[in-house]
mmCIF file with all atom_site columns, C-alpha atoms in Angstrom:
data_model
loop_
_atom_site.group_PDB
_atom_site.id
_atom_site.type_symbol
_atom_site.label_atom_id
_atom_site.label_alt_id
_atom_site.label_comp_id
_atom_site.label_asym_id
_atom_site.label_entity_id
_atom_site.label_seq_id
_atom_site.pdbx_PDB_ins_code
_atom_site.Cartn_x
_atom_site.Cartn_y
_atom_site.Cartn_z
_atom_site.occupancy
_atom_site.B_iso_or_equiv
_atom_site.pdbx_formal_charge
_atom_site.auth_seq_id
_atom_site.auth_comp_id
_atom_site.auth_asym_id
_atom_site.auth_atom_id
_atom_site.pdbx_PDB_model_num
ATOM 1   C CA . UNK A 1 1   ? -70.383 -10.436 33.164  1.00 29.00 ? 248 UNK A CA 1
ATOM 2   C CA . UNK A 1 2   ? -68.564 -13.011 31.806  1.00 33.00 ? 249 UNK A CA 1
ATOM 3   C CA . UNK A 1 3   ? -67.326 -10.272 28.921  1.00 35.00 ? 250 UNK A CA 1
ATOM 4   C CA . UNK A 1 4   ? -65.723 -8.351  32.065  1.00 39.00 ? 251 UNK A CA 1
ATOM 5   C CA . UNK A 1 5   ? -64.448 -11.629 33.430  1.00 41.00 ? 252 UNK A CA 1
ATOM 6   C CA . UNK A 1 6   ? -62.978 -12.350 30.298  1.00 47.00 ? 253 UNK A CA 1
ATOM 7   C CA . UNK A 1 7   ? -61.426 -9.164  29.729  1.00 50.00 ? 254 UNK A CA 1
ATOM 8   C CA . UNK A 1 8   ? -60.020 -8.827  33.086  1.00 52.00 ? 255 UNK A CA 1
ATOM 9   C CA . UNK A 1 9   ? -58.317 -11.857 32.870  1.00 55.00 ? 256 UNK A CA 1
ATOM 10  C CA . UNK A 1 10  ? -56.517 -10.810 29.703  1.00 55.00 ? 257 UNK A CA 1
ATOM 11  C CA . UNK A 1 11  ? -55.634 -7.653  31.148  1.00 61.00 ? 258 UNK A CA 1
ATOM 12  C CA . UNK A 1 12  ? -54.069 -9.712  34.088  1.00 71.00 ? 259 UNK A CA 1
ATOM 13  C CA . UNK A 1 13  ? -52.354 -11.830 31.729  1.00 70.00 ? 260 UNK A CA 1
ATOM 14  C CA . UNK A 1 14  ? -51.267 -9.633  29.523  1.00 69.00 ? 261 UNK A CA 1
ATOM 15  C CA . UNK A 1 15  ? -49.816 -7.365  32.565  1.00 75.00 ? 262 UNK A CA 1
ATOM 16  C CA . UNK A 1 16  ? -47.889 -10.803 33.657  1.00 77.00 ? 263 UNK A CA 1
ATOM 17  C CA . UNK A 1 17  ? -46.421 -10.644 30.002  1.00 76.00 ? 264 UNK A CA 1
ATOM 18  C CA . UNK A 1 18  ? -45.446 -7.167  30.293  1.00 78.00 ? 265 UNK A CA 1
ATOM 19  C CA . UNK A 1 19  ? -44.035 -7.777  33.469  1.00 79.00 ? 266 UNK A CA 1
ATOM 20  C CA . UNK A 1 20  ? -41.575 -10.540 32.382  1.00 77.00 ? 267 UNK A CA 1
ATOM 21  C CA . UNK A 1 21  ? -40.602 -8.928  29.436  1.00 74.00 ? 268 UNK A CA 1
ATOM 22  C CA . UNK A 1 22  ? -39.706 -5.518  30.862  1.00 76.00 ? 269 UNK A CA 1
ATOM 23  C CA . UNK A 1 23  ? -39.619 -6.038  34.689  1.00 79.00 ? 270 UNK A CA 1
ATOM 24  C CA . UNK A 1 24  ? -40.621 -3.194  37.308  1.00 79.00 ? 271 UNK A CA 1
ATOM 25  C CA . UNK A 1 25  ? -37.356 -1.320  38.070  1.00 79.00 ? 272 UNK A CA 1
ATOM 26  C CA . UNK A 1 26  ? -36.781 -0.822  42.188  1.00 82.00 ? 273 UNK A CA 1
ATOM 27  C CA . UNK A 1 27  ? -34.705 1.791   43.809  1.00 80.00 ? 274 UNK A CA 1
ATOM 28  C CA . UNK A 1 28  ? -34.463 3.102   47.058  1.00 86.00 ? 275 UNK A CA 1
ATOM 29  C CA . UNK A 1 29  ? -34.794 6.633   47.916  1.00 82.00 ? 276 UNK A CA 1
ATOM 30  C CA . UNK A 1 30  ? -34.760 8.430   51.133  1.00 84.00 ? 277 UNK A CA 1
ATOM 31  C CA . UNK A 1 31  ? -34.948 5.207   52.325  1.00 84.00 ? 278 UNK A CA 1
ATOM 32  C CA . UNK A 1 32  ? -38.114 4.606   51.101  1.00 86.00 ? 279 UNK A CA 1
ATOM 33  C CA . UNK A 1 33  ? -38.697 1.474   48.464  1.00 86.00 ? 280 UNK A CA 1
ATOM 34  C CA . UNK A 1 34  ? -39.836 2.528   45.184  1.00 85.00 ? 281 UNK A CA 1
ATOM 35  C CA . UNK A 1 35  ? -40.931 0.367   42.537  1.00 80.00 ? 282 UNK A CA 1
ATOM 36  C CA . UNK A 1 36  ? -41.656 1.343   38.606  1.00 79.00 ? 283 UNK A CA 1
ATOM 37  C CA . UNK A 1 37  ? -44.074 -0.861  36.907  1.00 78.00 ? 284 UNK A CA 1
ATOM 38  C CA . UNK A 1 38  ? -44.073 -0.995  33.069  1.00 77.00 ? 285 UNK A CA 1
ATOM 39  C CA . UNK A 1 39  ? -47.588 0.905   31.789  1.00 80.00 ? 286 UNK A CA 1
ATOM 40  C CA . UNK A 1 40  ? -50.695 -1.544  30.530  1.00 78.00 ? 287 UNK A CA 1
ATOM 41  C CA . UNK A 1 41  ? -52.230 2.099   28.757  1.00 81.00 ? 288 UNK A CA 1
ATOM 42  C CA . UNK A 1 42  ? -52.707 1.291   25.279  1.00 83.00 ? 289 UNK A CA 1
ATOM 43  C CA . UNK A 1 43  ? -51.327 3.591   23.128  1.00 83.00 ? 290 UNK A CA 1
ATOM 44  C CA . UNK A 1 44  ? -53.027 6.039   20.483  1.00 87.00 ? 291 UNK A CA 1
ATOM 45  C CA . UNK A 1 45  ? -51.944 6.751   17.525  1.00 89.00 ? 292 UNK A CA 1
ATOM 46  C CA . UNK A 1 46  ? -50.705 10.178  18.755  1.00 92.00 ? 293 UNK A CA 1
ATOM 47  C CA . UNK A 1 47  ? -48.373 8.028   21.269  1.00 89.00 ? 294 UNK A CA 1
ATOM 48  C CA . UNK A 1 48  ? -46.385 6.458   17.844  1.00 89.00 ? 295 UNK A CA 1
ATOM 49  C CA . UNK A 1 49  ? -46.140 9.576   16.664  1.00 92.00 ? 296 UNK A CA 1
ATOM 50  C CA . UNK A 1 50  ? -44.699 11.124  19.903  1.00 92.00 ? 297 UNK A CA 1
ATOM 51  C CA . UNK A 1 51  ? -42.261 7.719   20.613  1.00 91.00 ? 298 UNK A CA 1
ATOM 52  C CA . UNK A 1 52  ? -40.982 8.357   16.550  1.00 92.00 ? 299 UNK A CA 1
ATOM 53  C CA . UNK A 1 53  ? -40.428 12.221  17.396  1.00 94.00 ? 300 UNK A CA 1
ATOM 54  C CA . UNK A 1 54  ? -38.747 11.090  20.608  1.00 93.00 ? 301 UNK A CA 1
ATOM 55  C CA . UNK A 1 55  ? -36.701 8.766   19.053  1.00 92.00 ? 302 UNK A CA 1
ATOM 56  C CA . UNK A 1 56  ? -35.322 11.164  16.643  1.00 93.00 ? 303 UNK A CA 1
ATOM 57  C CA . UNK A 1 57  ? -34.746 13.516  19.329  1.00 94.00 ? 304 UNK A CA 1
ATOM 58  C CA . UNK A 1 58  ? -32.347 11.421  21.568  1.00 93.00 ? 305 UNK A CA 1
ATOM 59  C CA . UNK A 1 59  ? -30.517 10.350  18.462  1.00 92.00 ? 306 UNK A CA 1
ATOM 60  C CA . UNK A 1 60  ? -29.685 13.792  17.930  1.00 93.00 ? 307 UNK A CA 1
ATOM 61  C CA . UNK A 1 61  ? -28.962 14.858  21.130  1.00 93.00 ? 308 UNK A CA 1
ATOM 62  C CA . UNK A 1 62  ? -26.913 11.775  22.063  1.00 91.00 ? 309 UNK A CA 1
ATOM 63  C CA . UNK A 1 63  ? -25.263 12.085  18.771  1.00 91.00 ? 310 UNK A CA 1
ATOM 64  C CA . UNK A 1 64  ? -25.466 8.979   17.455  1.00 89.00 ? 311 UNK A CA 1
ATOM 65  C CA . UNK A 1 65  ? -24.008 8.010   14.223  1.00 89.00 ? 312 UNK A CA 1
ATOM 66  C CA . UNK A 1 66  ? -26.617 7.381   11.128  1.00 88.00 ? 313 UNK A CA 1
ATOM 67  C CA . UNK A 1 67  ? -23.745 4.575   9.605   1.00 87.00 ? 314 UNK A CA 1
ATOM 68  C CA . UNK A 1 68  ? -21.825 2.008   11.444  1.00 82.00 ? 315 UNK A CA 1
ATOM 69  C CA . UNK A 1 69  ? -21.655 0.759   14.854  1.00 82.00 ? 316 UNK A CA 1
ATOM 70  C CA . UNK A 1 70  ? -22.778 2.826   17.560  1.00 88.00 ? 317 UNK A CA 1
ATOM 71  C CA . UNK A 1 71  ? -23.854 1.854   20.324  1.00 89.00 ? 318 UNK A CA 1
ATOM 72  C CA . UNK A 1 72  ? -25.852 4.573   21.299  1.00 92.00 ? 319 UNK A CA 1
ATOM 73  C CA . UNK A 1 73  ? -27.990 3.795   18.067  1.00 92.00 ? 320 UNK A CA 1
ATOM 74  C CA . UNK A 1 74  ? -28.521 0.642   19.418  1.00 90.00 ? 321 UNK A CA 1
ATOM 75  C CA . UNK A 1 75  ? -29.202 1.155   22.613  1.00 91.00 ? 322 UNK A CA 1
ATOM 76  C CA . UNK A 1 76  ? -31.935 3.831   20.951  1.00 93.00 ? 323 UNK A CA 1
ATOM 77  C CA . UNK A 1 77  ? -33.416 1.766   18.925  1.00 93.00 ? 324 UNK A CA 1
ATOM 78  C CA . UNK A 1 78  ? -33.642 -1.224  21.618  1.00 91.00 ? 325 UNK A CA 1
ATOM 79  C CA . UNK A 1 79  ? -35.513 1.151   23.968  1.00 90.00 ? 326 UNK A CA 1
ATOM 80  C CA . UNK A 1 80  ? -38.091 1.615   20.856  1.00 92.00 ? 327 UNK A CA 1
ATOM 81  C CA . UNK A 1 81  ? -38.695 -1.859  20.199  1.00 92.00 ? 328 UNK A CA 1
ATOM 82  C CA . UNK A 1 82  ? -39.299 -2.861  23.805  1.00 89.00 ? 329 UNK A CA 1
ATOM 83  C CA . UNK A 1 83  ? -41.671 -0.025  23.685  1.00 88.00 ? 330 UNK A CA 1
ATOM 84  C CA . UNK A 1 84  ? -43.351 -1.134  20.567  1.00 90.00 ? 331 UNK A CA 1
ATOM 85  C CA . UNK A 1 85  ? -43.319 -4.174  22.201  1.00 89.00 ? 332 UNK A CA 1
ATOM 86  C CA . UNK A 1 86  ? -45.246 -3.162  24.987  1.00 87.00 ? 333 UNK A CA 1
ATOM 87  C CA . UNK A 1 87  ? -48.122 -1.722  23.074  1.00 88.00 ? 334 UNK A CA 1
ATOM 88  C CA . UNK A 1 88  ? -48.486 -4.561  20.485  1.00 89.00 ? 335 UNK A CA 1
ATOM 89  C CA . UNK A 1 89  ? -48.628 -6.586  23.813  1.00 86.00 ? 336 UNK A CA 1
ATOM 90  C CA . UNK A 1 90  ? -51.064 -4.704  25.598  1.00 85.00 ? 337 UNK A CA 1
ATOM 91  C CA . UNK A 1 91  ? -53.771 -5.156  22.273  1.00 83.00 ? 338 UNK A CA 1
ATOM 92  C CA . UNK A 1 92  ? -52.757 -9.198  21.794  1.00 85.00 ? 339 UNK A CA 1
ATOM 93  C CA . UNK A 1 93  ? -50.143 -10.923 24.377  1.00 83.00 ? 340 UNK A CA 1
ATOM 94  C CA . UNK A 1 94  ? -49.227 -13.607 21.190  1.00 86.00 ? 341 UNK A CA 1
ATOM 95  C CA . UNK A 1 95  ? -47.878 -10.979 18.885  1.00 89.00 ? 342 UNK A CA 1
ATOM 96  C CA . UNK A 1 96  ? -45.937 -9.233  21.429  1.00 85.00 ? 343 UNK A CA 1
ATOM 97  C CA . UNK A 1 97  ? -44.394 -12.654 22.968  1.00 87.00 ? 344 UNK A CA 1
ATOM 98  C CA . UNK A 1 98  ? -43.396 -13.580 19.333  1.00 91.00 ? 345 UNK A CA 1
ATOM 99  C CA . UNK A 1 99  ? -41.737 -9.666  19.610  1.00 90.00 ? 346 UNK A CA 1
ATOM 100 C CA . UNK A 1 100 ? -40.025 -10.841 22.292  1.00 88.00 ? 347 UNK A CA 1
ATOM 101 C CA . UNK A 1 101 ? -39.006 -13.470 20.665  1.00 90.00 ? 348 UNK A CA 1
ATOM 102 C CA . UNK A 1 102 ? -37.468 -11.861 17.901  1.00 93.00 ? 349 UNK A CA 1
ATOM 103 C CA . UNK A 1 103 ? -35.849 -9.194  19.648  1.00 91.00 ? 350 UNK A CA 1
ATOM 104 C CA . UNK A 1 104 ? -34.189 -11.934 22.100  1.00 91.00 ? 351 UNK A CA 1
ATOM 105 C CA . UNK A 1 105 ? -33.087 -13.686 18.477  1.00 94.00 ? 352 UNK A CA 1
ATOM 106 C CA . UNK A 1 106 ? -31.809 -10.100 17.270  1.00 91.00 ? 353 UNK A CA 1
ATOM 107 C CA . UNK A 1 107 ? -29.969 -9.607  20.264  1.00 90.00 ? 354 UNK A CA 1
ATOM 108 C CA . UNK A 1 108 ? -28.308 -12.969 20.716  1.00 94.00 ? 355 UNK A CA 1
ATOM 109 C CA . UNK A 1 109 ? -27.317 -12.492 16.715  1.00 93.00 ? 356 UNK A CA 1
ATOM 110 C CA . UNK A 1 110 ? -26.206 -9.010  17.272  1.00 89.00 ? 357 UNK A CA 1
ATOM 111 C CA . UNK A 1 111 ? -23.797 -10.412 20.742  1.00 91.00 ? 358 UNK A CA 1
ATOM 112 C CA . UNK A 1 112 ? -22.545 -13.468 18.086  1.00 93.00 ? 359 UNK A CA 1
ATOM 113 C CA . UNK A 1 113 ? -21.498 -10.757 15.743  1.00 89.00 ? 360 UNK A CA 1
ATOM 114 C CA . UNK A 1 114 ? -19.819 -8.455  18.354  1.00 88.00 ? 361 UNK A CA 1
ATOM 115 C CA . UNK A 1 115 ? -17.949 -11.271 19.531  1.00 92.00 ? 362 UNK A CA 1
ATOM 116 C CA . UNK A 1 116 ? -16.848 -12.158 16.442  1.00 92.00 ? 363 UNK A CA 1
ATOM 117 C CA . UNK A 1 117 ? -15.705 -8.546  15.542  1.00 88.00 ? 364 UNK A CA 1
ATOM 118 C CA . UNK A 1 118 ? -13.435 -8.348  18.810  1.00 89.00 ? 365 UNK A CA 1
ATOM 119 C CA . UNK A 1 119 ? -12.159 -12.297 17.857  1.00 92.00 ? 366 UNK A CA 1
ATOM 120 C CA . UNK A 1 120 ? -10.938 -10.838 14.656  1.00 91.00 ? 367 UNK A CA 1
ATOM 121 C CA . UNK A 1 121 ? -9.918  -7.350  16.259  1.00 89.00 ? 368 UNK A CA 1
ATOM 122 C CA . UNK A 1 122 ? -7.984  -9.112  18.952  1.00 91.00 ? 369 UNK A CA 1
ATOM 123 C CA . UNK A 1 123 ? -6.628  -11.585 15.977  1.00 91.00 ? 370 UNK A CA 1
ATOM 124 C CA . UNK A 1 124 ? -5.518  -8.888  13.821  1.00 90.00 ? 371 UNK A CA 1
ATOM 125 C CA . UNK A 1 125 ? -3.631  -7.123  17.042  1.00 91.00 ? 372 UNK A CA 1
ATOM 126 C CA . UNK A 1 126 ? -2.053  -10.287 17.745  1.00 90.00 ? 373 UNK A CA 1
ATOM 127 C CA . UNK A 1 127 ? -1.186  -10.674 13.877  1.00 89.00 ? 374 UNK A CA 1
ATOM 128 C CA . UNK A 1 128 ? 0.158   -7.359  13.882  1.00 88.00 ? 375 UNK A CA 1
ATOM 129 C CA . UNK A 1 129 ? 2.401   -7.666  17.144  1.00 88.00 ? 376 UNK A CA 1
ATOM 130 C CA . UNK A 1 130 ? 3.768   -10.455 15.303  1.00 87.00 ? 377 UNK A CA 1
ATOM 131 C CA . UNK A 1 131 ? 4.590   -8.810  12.325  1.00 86.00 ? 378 UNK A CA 1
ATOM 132 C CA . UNK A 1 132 ? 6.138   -5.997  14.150  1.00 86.00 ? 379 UNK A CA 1
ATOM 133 C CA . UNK A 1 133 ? 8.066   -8.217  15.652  1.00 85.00 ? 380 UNK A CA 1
ATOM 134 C CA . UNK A 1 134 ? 9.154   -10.176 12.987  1.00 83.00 ? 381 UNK A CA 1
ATOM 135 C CA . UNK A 1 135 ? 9.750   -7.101  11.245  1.00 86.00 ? 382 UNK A CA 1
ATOM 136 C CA . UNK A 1 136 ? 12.628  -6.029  14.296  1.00 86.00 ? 383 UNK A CA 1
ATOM 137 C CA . UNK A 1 137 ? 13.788  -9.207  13.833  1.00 87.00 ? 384 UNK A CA 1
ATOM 138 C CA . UNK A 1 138 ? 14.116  -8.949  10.101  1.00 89.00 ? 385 UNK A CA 1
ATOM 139 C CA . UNK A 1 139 ? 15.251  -6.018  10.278  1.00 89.00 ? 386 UNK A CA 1
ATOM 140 C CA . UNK A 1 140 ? 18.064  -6.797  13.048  1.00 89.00 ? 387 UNK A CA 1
ATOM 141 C CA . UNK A 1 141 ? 19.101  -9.666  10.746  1.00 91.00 ? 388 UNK A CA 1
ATOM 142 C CA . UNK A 1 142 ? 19.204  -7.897  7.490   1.00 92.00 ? 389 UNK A CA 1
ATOM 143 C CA . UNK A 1 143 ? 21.969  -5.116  9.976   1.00 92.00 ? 390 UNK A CA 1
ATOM 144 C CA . UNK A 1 144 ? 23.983  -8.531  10.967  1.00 92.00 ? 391 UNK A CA 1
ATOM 145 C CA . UNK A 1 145 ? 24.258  -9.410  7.275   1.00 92.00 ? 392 UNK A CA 1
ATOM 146 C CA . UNK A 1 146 ? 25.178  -6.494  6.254   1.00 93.00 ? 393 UNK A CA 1
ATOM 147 C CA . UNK A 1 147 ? 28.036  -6.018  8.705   1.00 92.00 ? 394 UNK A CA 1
ATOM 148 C CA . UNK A 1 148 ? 28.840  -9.674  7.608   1.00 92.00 ? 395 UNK A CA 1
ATOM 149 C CA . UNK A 1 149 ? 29.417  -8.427  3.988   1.00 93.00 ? 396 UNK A CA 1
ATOM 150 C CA . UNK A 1 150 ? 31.176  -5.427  5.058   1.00 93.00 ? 397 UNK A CA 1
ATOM 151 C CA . UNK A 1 151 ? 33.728  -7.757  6.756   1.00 93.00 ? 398 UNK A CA 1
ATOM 152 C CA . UNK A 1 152 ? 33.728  -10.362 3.905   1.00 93.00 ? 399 UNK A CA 1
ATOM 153 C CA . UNK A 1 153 ? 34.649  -7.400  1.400   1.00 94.00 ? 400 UNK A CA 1
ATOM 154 C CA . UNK A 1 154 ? 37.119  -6.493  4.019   1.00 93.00 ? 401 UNK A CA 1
ATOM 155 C CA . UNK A 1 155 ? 38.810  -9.773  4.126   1.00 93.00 ? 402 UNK A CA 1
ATOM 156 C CA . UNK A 1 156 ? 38.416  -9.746  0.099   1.00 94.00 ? 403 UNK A CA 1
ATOM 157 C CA . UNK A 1 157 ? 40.277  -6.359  -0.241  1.00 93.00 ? 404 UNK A CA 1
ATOM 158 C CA . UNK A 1 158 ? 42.960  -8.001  2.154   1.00 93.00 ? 405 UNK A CA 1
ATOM 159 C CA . UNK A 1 159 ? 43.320  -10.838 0.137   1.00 93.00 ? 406 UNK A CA 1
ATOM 160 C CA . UNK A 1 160 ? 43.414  -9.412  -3.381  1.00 93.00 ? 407 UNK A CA 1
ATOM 161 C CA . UNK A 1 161 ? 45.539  -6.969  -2.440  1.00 92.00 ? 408 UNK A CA 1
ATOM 162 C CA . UNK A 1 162 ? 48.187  -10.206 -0.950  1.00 92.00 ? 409 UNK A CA 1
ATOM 163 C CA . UNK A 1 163 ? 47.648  -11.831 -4.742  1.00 93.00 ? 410 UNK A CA 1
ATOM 164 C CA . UNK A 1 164 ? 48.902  -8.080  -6.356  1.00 92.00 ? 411 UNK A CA 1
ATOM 165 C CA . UNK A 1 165 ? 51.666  -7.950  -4.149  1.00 92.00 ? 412 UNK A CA 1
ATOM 166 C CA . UNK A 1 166 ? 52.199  -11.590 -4.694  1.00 93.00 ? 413 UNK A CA 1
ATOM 167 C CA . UNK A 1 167 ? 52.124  -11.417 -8.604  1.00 92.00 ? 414 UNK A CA 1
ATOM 168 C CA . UNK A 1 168 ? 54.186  -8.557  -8.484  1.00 91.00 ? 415 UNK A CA 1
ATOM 169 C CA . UNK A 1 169 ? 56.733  -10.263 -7.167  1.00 91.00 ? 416 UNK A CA 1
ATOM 170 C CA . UNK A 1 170 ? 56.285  -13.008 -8.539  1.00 91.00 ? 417 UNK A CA 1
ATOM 171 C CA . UNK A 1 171 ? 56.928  -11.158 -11.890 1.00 91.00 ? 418 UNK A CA 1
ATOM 172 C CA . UNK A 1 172 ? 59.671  -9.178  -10.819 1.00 91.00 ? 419 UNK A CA 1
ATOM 173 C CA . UNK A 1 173 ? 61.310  -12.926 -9.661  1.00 90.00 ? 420 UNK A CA 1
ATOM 174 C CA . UNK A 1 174 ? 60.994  -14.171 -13.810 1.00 90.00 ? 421 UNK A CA 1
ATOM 175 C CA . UNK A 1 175 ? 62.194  -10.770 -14.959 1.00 91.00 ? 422 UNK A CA 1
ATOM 176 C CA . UNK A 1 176 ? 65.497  -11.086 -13.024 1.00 91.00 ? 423 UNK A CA 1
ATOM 177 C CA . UNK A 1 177 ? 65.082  -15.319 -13.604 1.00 90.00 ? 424 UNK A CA 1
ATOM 178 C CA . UNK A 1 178 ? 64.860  -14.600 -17.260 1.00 90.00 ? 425 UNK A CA 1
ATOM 179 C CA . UNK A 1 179 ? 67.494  -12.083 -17.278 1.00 90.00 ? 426 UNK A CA 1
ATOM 180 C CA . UNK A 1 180 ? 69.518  -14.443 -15.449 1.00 90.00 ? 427 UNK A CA 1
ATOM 181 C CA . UNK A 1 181 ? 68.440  -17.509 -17.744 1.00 89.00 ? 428 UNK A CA 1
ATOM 182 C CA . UNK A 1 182 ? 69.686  -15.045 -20.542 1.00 90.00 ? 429 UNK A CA 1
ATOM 183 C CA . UNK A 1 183 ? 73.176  -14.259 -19.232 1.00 90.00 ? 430 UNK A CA 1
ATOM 184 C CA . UNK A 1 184 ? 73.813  -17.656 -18.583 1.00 90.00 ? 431 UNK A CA 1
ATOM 185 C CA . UNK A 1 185 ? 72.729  -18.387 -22.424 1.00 91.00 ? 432 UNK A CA 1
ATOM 186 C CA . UNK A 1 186 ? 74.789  -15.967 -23.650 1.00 91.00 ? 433 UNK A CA 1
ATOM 187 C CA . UNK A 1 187 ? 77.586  -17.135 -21.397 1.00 90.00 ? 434 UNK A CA 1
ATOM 188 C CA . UNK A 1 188 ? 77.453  -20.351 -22.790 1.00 90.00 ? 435 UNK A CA 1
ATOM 189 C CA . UNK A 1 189 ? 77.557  -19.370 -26.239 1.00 89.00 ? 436 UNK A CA 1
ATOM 190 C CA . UNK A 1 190 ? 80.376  -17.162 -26.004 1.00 89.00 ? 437 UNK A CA 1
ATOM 191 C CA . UNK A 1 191 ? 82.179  -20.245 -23.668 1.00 90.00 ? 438 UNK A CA 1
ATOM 192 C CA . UNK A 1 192 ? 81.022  -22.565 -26.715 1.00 89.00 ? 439 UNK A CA 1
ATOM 193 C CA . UNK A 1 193 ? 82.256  -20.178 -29.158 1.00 88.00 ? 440 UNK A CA 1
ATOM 194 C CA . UNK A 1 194 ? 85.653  -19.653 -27.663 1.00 87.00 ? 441 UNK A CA 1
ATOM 195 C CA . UNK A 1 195 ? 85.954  -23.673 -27.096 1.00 86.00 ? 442 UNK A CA 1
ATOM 196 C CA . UNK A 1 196 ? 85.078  -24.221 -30.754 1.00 85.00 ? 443 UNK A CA 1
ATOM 197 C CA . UNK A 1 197 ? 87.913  -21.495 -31.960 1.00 87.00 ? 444 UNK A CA 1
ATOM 198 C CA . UNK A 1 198 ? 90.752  -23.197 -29.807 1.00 84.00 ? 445 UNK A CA 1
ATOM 199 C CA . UNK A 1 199 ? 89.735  -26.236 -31.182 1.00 81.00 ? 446 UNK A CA 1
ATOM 200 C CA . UNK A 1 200 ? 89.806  -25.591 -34.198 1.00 81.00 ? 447 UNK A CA 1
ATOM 201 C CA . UNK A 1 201 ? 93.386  -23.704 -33.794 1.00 80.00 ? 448 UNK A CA 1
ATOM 202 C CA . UNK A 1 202 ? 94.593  -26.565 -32.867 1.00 82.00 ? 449 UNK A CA 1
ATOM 203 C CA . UNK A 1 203 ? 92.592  -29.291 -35.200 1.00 80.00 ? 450 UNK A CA 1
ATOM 204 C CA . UNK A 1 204 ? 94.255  -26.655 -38.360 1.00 73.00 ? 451 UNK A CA 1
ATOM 205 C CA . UNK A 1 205 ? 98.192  -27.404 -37.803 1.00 63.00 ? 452 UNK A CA 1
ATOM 206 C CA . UNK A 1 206 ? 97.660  -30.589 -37.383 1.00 57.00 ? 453 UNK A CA 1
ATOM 207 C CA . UNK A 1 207 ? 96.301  -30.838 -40.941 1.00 55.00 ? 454 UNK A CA 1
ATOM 208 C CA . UNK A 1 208 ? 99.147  -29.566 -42.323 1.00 53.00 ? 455 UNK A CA 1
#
């Protein structure tokens, strides 16, 4: 008798375990309550099996990737463990509370990660947008330069083409300056000339 007491108060113990691990689901129907409560059979052997076949099953029916994230893998997988969970359990309430505790751990990892990814997903985006934009902007600036250089080498055409004309005359002025300068040279040499023979006409009879 106190076997059977025993026992039955494990059973009701461990049901209070299964119970706050994977709470009875409600619903109402035809306006009728109905409440699922999670099984305290223990499983055989031939129940792993089945759960295993299952499992492969909805993976391929779902189809769920074998690589990467998917969360249909995941959610899969989860449904497994809280199933494993609930047979280890059922045979000793310690094991499957440390379960529970691992899968909680897994879980809270697994959310740390996923909140991480979509940190650096939304950072990227953001780091993108901004290159984008900067890239518009760039890009805008390198079209104002260029116009800027078109207009300089504009202005430099202008200008070069004011120093030809301006050397040209320039050069034309000393060609006609130096012919000038010339004329006047030569003018005043045949002037000199000239002088130099009346003077001497006259210095000669006044020798003799």
């Amino acid at each position: 008798a106190v076997v059977s007491t025993q026992s039955g108060h494990y059973g009701r113990e461990a049901e209070d375990i299964l119970n706050s691990i994977l709470p009875p689901r409600e619903w109402t129907e035809s306006g009728q309550l109905w409440v699922q409560q999670v099984s305290s059979t223990p499983a055989t052997r031939l129940d792993v099996v089945n759960l295993q076949e299952q499992l492969d099953i909805r993976l391929q029916q779902r189809q769920a990737r074998e690589t990467g994230i998917c969360p249909v893998r995941r959610e899969l997988y989860s449904q497994c463990f809280d199933e494993l969970i609930r047979q280890v359990t059922i045979s000793c309430a310690e094991r499957g509370l440390l379960l529970l505790r691992v899968r909680d751990e897994i879980r809270m990892t697994i959310a740390a990660y996923q909140t991480l990814y979509e940190s650096s997903v939304a950072f990227g985006m953001r780091k993108a947008l901004q290159a984008e934009q900067g890239k518009t902007d760039m890009q805008r600036k390198i079209e104002e330069l260029e116009e800027e250089k078109k207009d300089l080498e504009r202005q430099v055409n202008e200008l070069k083409s004011k120093c030809d004309a301006i050397e040209k005359r320039e050069a034309e002025r000393r060609v006609v300056e130096e012919k000038k300068h010339a004329e006047e040279i030569q003018f005043l040499k045949r002037t000199n000339q000239q002088l130099k023979t009346q003077l001497e006409g006259i210095i000669q009879p006044s020798k003799k």
